[in-house]
mmCIF file of C-alpha atoms in Angstrom:
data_model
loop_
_atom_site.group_PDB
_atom_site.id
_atom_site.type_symbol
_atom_site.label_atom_id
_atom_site.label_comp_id
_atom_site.label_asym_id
_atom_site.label_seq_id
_atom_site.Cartn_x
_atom_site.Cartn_y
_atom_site.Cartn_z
ATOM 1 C CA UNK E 1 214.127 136.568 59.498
ATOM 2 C CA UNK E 2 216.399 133.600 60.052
ATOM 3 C CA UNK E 3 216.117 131.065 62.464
ATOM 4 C CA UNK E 4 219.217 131.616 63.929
ATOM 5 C CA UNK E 5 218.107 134.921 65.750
ATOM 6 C CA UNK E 6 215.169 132.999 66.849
ATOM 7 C CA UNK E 7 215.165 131.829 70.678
ATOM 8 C CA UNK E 8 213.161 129.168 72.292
ATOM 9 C CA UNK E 9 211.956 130.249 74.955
ATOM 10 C CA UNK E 10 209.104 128.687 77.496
ATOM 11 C CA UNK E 11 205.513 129.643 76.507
ATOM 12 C CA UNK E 12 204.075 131.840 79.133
ATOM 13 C CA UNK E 13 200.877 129.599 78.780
ATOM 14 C CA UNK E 14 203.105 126.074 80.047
ATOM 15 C CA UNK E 15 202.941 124.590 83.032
ATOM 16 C CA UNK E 16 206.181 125.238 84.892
ATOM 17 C CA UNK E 17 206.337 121.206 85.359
ATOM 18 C CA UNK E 18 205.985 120.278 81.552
ATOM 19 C CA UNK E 19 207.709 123.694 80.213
ATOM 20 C CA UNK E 20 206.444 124.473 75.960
ATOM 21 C CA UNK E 21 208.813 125.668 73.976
ATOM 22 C CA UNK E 22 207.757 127.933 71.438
ATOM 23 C CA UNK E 23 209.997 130.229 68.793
ATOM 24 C CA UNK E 24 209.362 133.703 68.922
ATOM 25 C CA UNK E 25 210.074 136.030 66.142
ATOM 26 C CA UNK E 26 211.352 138.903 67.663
ATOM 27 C CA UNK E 27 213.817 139.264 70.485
ATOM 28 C CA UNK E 28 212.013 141.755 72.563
ATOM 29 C CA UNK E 29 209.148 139.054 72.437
ATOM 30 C CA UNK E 30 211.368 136.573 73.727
ATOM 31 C CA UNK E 31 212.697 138.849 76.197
ATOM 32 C CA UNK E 32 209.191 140.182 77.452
ATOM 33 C CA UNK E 33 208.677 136.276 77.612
ATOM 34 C CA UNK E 34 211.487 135.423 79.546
ATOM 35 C CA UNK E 35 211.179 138.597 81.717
ATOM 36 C CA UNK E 36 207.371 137.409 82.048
ATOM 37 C CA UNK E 37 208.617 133.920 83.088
ATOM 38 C CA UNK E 38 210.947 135.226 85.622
ATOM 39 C CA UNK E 39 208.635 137.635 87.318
ATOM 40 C CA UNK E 40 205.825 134.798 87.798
ATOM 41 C CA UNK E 41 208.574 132.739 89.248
ATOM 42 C CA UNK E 42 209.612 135.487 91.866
ATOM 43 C CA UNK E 43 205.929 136.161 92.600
ATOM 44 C CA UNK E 44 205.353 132.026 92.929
ATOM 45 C CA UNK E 45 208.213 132.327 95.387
ATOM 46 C CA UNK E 46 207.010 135.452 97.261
ATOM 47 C CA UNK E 47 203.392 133.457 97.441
ATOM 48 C CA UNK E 48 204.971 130.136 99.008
ATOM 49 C CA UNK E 49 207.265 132.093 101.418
ATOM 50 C CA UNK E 50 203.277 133.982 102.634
ATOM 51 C CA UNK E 51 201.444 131.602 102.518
ATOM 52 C CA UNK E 52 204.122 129.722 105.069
ATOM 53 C CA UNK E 53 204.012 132.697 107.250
ATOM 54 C CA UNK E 54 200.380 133.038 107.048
ATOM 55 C CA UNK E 55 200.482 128.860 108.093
ATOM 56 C CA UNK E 56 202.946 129.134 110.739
ATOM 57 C CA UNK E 57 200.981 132.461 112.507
ATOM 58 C CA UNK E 58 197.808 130.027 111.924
ATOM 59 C CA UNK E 59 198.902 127.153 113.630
ATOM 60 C CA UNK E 60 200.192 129.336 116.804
ATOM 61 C CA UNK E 61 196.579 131.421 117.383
ATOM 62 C CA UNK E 62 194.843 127.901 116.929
ATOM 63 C CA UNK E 63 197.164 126.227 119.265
ATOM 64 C CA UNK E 64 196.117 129.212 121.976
ATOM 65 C CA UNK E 65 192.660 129.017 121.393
ATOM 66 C CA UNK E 66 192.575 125.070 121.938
ATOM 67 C CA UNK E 67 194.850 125.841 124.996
ATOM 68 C CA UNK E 68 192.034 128.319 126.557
ATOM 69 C CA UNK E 69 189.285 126.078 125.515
ATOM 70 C CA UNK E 70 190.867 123.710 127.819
ATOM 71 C CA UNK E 71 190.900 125.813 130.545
ATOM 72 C CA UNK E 72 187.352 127.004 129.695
ATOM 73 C CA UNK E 73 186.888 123.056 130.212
ATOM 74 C CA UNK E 74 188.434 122.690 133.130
ATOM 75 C CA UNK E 75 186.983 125.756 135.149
ATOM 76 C CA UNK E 76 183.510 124.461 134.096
ATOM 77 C CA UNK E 77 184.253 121.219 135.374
ATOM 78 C CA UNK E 78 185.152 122.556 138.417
ATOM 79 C CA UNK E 79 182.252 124.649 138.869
ATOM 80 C CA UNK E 80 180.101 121.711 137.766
ATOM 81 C CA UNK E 81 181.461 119.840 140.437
ATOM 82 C CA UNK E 82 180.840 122.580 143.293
ATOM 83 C CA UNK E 83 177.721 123.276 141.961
ATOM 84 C CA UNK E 84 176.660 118.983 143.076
ATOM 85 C CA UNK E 85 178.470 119.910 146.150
ATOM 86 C CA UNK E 86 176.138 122.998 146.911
ATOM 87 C CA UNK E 87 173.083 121.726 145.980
ATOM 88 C CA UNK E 88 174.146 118.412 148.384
ATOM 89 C CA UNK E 89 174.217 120.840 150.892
ATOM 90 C CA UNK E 90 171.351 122.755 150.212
ATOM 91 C CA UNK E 91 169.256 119.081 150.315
ATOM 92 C CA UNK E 92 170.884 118.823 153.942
ATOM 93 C CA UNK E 93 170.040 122.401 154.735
ATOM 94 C CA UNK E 94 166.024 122.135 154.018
ATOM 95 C CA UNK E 95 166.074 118.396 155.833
ATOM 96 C CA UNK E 96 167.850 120.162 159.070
ATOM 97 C CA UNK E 97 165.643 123.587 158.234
ATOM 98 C CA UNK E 98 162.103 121.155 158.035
ATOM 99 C CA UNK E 99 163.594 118.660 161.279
ATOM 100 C CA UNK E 100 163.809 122.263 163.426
ATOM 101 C CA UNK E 101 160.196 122.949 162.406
ATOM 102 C CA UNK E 102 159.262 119.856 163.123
ATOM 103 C CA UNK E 103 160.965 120.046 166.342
ATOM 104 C CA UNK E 104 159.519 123.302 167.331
ATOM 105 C CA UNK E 105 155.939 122.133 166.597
ATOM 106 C CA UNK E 106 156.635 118.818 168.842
ATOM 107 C CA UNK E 107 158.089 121.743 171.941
ATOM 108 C CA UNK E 108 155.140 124.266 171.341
ATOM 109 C CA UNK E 109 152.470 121.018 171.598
ATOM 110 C CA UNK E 110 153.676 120.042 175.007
#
């Protein structure tokens, strides 16, 4: 065969940065090669264009989540702080509750 029919064409093993050329004997090689080349391309694409969709849907769900975490925060704050307020007034219930006994008991003496 001569070389003139021969085409260079990029080795399917090269890095798409640092292409290999390499001669192939046959043209339905180098067409299978260059076919093979452009379908890895489109499927490179087709990866980068999911995996940005896939990033993008990611980045809204985590945003909601840290937005009802907050509020999870928040409400337990809040029923942190009614829970001090409760048990203040439980504290002043039993003192009033053990003064009334106490009370009583002085009444019931006389």
């Amino acid at each position: 065969m001569s070389s003139a029919r021969r085409k260079l064409v990029p080795s399917p093993s090269a890095s798409p940065s640092g292409k290999k050329f390499r001669e192939f004997d046959s043209p339905e090689l180098a067409k299978m090669a260059e076919l093979l080349s452009q379908s890895m391309e489109q499927q490179a694409l087709l990866f980068k264009t999911e995996i940005s969709a896939l990033r993008a849907d990611l980045t809204i769900q985590i945003s909601t989540v840290q937005k009802l975490i907050s509020k999870l925060d928040l409400v337990a704050g809040e029923q942190r702080e009614q829970k001090k307020i409760l048990n203040a007034h439980d504290g002043k219930l039993e003192f009033l509750e053990r003064k009334v006994i106490s009370l009583e008991g002085r009444i019931f003496v006389l």
